[in-house]
JSON list of N, CA, C and O in Angstrom, two decimals:
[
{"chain": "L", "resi": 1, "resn": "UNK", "atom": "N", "xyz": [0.86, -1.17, 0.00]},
{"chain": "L", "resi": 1, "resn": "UNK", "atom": "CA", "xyz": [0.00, 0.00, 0.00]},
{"chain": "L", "resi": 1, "resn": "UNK", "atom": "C", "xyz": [0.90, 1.23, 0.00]},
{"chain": "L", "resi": 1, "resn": "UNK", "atom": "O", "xyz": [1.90, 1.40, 0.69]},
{"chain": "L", "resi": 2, "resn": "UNK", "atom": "N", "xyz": [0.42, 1.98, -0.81]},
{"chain": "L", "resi": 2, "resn": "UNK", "atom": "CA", "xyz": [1.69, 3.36, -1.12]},
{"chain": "L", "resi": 2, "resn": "UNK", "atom": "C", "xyz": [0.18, 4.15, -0.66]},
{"chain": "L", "resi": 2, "resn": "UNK", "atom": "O", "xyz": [-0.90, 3.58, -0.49]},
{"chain": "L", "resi": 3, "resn": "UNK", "atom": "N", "xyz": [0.47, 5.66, -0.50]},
{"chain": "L", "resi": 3, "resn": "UNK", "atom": "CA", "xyz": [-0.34, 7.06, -0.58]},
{"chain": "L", "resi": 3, "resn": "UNK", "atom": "C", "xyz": [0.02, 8.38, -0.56]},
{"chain": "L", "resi": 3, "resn": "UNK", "atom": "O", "xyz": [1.24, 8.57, -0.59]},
{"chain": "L", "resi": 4, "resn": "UNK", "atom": "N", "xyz": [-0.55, 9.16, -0.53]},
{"chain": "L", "resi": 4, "resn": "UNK", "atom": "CA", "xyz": [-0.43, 10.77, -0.69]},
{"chain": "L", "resi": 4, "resn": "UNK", "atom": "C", "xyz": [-1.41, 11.23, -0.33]},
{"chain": "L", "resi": 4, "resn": "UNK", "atom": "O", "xyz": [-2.55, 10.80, -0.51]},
{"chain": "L", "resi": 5, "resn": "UNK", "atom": "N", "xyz": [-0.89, 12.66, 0.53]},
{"chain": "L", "resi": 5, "resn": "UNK", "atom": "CA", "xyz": [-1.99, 13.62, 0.97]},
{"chain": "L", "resi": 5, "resn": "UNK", "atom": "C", "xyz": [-1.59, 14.71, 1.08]},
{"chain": "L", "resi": 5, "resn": "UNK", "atom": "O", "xyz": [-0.38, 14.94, 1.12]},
{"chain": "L", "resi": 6, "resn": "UNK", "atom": "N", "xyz": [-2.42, 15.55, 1.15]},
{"chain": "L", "resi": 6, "resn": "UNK", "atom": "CA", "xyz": [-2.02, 17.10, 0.71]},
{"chain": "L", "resi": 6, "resn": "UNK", "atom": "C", "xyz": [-3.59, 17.94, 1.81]},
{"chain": "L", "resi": 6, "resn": "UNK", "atom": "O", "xyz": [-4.76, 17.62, 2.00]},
{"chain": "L", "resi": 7, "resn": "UNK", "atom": "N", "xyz": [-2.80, 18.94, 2.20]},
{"chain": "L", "resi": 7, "resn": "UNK", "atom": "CA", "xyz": [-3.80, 19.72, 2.58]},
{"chain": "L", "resi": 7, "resn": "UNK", "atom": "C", "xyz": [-3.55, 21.35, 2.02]},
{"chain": "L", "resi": 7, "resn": "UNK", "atom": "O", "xyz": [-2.44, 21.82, 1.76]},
{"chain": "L", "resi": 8, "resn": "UNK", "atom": "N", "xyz": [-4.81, 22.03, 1.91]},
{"chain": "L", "resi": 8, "resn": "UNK", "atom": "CA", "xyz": [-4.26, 23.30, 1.49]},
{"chain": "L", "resi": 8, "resn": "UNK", "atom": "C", "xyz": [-5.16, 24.50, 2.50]},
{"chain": "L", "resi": 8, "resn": "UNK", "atom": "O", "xyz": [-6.37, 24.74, 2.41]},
{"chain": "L", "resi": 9, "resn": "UNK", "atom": "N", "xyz": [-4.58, 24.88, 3.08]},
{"chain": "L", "resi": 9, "resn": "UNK", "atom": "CA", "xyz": [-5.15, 26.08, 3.80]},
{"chain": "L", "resi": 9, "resn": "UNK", "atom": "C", "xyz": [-5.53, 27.56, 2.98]},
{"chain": "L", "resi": 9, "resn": "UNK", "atom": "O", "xyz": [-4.96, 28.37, 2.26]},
{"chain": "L", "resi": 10, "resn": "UNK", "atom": "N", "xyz": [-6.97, 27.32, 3.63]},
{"chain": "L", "resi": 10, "resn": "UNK", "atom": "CA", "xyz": [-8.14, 28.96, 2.80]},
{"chain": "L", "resi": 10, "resn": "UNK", "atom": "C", "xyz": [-7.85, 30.08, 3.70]},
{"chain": "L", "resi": 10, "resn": "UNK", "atom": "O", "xyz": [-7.99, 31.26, 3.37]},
{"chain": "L", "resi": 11, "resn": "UNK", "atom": "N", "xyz": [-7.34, 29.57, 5.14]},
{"chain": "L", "resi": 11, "resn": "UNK", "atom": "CA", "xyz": [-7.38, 30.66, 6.18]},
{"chain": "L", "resi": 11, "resn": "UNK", "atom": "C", "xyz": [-6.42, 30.11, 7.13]},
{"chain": "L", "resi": 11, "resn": "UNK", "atom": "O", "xyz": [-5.63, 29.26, 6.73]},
{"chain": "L", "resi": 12, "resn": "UNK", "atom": "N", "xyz": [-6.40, 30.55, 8.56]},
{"chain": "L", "resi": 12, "resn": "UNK", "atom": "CA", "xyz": [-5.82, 29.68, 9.91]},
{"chain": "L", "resi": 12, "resn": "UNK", "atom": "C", "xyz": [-6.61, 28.83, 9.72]},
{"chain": "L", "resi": 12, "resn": "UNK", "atom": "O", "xyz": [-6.11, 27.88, 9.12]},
{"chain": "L", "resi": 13, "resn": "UNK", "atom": "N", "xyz": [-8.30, 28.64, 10.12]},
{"chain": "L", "resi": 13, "resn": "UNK", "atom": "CA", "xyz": [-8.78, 28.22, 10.51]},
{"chain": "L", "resi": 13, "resn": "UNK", "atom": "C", "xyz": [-9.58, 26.90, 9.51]},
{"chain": "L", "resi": 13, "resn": "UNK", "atom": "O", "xyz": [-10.15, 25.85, 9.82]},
{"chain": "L", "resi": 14, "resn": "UNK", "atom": "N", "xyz": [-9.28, 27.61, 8.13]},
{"chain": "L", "resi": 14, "resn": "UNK", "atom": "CA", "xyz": [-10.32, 26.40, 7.27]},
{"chain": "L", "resi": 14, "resn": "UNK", "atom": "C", "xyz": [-9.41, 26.01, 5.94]},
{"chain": "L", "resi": 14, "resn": "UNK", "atom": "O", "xyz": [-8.88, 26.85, 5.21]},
{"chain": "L", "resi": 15, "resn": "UNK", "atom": "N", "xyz": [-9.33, 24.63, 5.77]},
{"chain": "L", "resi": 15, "resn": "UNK", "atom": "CA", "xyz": [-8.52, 23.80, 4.53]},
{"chain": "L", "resi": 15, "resn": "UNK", "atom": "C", "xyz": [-9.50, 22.71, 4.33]},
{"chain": "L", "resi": 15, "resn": "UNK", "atom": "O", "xyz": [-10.56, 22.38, 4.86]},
{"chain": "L", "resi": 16, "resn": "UNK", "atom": "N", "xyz": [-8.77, 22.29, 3.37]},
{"chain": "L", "resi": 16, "resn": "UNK", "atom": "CA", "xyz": [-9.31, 21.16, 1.92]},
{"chain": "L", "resi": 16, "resn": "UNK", "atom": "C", "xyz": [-8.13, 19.91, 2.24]},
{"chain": "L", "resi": 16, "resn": "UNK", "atom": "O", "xyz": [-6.92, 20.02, 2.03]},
{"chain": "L", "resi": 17, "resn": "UNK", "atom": "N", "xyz": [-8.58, 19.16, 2.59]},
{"chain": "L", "resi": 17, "resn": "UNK", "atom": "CA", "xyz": [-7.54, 17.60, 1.91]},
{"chain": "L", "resi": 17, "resn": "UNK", "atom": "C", "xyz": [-7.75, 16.65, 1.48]},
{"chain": "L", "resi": 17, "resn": "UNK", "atom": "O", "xyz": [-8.51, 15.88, 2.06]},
{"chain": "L", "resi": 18, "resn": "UNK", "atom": "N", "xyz": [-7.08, 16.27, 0.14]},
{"chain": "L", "resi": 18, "resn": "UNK", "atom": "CA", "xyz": [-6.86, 15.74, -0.50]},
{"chain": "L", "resi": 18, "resn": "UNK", "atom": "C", "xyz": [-6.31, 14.60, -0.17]},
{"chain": "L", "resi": 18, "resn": "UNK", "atom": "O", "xyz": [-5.57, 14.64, 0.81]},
{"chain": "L", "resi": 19, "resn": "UNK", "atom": "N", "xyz": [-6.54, 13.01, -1.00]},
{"chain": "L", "resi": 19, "resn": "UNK", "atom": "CA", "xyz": [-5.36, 12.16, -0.47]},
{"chain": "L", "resi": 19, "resn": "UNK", "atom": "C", "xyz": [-5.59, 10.57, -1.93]},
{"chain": "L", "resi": 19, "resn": "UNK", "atom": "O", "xyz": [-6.29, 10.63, -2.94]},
{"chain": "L", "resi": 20, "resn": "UNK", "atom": "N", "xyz": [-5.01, 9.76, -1.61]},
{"chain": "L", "resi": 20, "resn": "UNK", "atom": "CA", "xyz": [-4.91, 9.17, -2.59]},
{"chain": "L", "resi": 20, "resn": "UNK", "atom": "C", "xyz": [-4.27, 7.64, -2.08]},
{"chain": "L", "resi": 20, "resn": "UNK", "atom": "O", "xyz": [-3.24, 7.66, -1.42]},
{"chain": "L", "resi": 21, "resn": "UNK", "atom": "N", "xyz": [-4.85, 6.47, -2.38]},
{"chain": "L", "resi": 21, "resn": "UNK", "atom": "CA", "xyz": [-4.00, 5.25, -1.44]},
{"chain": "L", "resi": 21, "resn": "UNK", "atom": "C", "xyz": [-4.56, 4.34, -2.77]},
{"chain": "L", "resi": 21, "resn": "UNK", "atom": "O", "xyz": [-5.67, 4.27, -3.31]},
{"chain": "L", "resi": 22, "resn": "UNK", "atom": "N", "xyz": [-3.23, 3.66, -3.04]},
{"chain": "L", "resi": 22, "resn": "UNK", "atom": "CA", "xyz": [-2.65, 2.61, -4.11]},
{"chain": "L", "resi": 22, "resn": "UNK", "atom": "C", "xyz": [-2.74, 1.21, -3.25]},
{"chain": "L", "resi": 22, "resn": "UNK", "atom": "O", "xyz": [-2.03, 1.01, -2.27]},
{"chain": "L", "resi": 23, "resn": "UNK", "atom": "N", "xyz": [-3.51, 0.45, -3.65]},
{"chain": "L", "resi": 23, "resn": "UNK", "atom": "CA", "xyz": [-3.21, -1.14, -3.09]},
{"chain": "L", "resi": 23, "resn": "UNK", "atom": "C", "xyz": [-3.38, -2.23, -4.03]},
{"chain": "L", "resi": 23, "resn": "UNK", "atom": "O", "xyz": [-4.27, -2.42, -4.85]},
{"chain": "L", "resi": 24, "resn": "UNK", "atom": "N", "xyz": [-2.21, -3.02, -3.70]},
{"chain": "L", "resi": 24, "resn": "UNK", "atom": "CA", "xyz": [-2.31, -3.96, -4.60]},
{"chain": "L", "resi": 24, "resn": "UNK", "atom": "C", "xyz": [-1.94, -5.51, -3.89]},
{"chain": "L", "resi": 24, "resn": "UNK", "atom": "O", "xyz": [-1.07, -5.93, -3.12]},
{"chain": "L", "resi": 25, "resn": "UNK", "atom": "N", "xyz": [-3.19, -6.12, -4.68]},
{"chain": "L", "resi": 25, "resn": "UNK", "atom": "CA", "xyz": [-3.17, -7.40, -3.69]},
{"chain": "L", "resi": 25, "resn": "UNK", "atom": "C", "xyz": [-2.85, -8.72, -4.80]},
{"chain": "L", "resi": 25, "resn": "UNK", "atom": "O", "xyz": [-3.49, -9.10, -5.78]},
{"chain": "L", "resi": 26, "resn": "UNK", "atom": "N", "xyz": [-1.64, -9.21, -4.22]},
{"chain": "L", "resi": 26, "resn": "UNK", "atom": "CA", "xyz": [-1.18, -10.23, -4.33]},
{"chain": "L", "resi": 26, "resn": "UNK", "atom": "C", "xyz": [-1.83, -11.89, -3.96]},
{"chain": "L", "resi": 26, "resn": "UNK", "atom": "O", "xyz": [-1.83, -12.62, -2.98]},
{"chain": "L", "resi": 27, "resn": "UNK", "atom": "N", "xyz": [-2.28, -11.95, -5.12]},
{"chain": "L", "resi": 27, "resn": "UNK", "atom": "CA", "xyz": [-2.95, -13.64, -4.31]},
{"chain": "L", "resi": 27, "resn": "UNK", "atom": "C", "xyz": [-2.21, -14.81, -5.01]},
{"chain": "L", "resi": 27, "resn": "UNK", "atom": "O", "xyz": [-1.34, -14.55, -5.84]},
{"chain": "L", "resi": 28, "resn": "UNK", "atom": "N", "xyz": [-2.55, -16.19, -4.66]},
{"chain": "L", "resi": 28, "resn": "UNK", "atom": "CA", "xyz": [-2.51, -17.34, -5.40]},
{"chain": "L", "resi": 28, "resn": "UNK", "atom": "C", "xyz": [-3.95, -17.58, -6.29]},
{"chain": "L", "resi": 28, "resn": "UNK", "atom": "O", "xyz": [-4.11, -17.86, -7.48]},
{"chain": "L", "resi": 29, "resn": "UNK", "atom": "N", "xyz": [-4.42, -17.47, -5.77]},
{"chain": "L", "resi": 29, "resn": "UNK", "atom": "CA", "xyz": [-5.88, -17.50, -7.35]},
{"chain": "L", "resi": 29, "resn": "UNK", "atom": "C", "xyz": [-6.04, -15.89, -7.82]},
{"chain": "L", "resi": 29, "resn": "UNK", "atom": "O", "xyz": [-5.83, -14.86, -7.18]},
{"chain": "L", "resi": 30, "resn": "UNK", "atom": "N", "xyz": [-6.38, -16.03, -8.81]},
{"chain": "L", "resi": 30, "resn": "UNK", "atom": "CA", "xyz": [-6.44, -15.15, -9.89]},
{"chain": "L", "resi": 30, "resn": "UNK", "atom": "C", "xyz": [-7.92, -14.44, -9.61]},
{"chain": "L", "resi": 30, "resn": "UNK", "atom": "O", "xyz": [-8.03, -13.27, -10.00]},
{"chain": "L", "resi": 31, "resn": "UNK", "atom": "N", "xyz": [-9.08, -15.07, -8.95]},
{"chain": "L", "resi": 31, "resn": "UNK", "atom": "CA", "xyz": [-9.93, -14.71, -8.64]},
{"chain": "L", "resi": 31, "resn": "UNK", "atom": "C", "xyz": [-10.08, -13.24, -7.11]},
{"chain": "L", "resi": 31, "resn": "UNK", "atom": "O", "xyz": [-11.02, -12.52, -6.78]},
{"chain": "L", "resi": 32, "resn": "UNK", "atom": "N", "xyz": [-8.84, -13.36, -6.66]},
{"chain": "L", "resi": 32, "resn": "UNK", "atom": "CA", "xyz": [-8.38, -12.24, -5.37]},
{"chain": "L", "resi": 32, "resn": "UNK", "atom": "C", "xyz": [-7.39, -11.48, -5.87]},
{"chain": "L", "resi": 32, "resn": "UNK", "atom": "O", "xyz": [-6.98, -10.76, -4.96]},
{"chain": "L", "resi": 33, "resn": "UNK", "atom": "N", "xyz": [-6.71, -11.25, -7.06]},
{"chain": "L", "resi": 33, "resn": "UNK", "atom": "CA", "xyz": [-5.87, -10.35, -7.17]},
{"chain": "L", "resi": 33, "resn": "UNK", "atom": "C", "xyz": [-6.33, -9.21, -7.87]},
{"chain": "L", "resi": 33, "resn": "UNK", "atom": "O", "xyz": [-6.94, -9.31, -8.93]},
{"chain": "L", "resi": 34, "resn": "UNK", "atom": "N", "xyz": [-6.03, -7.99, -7.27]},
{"chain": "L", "resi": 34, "resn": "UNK", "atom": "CA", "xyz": [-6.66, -6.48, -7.58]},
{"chain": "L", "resi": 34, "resn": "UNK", "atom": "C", "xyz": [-5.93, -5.80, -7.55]},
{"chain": "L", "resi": 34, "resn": "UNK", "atom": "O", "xyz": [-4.90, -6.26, -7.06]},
{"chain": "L", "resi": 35, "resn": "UNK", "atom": "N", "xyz": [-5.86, -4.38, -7.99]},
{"chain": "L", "resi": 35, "resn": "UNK", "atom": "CA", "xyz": [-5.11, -3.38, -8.31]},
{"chain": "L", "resi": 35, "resn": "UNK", "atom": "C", "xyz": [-6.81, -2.16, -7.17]},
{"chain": "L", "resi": 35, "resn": "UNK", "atom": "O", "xyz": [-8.02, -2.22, -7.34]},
{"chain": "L", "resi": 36, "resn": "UNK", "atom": "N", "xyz": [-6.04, -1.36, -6.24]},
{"chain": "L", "resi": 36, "resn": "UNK", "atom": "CA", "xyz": [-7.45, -0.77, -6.04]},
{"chain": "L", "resi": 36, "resn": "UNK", "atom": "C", "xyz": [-6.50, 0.68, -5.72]},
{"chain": "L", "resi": 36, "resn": "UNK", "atom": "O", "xyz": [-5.34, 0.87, -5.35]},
{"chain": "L", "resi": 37, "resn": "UNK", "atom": "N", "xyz": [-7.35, 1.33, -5.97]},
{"chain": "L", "resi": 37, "resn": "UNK", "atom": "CA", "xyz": [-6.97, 3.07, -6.01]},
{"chain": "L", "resi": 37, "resn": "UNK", "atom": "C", "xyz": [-8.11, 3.97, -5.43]},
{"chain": "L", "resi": 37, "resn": "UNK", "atom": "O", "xyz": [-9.13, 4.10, -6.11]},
{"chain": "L", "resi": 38, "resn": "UNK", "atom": "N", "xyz": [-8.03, 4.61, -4.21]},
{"chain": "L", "resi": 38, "resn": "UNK", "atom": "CA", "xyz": [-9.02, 5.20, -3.77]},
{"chain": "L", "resi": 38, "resn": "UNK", "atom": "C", "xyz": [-8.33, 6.55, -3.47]},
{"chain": "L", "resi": 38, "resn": "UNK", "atom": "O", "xyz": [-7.14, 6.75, -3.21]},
{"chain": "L", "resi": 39, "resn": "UNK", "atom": "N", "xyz": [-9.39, 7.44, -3.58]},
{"chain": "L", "resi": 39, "resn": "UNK", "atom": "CA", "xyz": [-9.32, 9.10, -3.39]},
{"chain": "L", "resi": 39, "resn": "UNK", "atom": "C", "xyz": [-10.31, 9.46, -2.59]},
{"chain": "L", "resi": 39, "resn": "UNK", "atom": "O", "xyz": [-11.43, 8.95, -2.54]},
{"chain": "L", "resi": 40, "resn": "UNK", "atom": "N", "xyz": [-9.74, 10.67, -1.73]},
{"chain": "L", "resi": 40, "resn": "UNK", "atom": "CA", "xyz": [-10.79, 10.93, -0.48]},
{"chain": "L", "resi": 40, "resn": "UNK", "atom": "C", "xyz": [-10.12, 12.64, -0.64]},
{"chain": "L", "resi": 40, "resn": "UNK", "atom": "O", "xyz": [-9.01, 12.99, -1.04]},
{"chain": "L", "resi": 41, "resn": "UNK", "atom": "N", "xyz": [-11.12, 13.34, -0.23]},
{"chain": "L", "resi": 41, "resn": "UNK", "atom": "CA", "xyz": [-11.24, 14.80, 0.31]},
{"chain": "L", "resi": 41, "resn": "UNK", "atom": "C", "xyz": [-12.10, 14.64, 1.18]},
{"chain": "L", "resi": 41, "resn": "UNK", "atom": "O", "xyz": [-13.01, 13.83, 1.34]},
{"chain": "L", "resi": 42, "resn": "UNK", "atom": "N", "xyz": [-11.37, 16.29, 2.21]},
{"chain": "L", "resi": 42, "resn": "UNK", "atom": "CA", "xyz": [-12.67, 16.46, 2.79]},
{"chain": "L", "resi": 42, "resn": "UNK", "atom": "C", "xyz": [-12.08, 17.97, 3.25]},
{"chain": "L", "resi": 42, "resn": "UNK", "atom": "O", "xyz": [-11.02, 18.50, 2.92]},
{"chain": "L", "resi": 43, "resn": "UNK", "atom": "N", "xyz": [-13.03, 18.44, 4.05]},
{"chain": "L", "resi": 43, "resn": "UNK", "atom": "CA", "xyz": [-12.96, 20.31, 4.51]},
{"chain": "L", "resi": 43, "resn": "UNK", "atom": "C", "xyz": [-12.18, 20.09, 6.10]},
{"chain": "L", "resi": 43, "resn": "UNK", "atom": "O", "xyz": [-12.62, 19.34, 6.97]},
{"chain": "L", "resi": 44, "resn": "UNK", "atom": "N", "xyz": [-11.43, 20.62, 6.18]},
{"chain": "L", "resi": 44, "resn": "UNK", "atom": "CA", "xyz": [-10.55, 20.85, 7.86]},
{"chain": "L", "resi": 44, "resn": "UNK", "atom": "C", "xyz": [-10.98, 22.43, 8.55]},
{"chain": "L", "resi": 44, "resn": "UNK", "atom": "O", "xyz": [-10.78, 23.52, 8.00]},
{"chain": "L", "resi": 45, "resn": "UNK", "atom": "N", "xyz": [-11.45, 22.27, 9.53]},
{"chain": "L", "resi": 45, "resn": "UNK", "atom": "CA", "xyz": [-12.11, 23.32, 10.71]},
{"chain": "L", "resi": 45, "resn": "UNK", "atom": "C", "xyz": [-11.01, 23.18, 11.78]},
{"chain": "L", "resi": 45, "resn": "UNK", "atom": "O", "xyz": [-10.65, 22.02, 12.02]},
{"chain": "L", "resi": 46, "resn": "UNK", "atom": "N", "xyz": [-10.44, 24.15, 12.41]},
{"chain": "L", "resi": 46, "resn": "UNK", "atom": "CA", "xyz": [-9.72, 23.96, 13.64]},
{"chain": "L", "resi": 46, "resn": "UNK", "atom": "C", "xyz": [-10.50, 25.48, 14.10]},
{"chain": "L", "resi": 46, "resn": "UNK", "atom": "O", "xyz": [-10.81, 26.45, 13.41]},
{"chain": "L", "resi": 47, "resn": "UNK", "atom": "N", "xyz": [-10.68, 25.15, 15.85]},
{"chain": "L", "resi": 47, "resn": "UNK", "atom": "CA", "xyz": [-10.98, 26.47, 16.30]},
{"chain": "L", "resi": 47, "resn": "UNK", "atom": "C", "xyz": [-10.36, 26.32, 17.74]},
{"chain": "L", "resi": 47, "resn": "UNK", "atom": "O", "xyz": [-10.39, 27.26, 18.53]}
]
């Protein structure tokens, strides 16, 4: 499993992040092996 994330700040108080996670699954049957790639954001509040 590899990934990346990133955040970017609008203010002190409010950001955006970004992120990204690579998995890859190794099986003996051919029926369990996948390549999967998921992406997630979301809004960051600190007060």
């Amino acid at each position: 499993m590899t990934g990346l994330g990133l955040t970017w700040n609008f203010s002190e108080n409010v950001g955006v992040e970004v992120g990204w996670q690579y998995l890859k699954s190794y099986s003996n049957s051919p029926f369990y092996r996948y390549d999967q790639h998921q992406i997630s954001t979301g809004l960051v509040f600190s007060f």
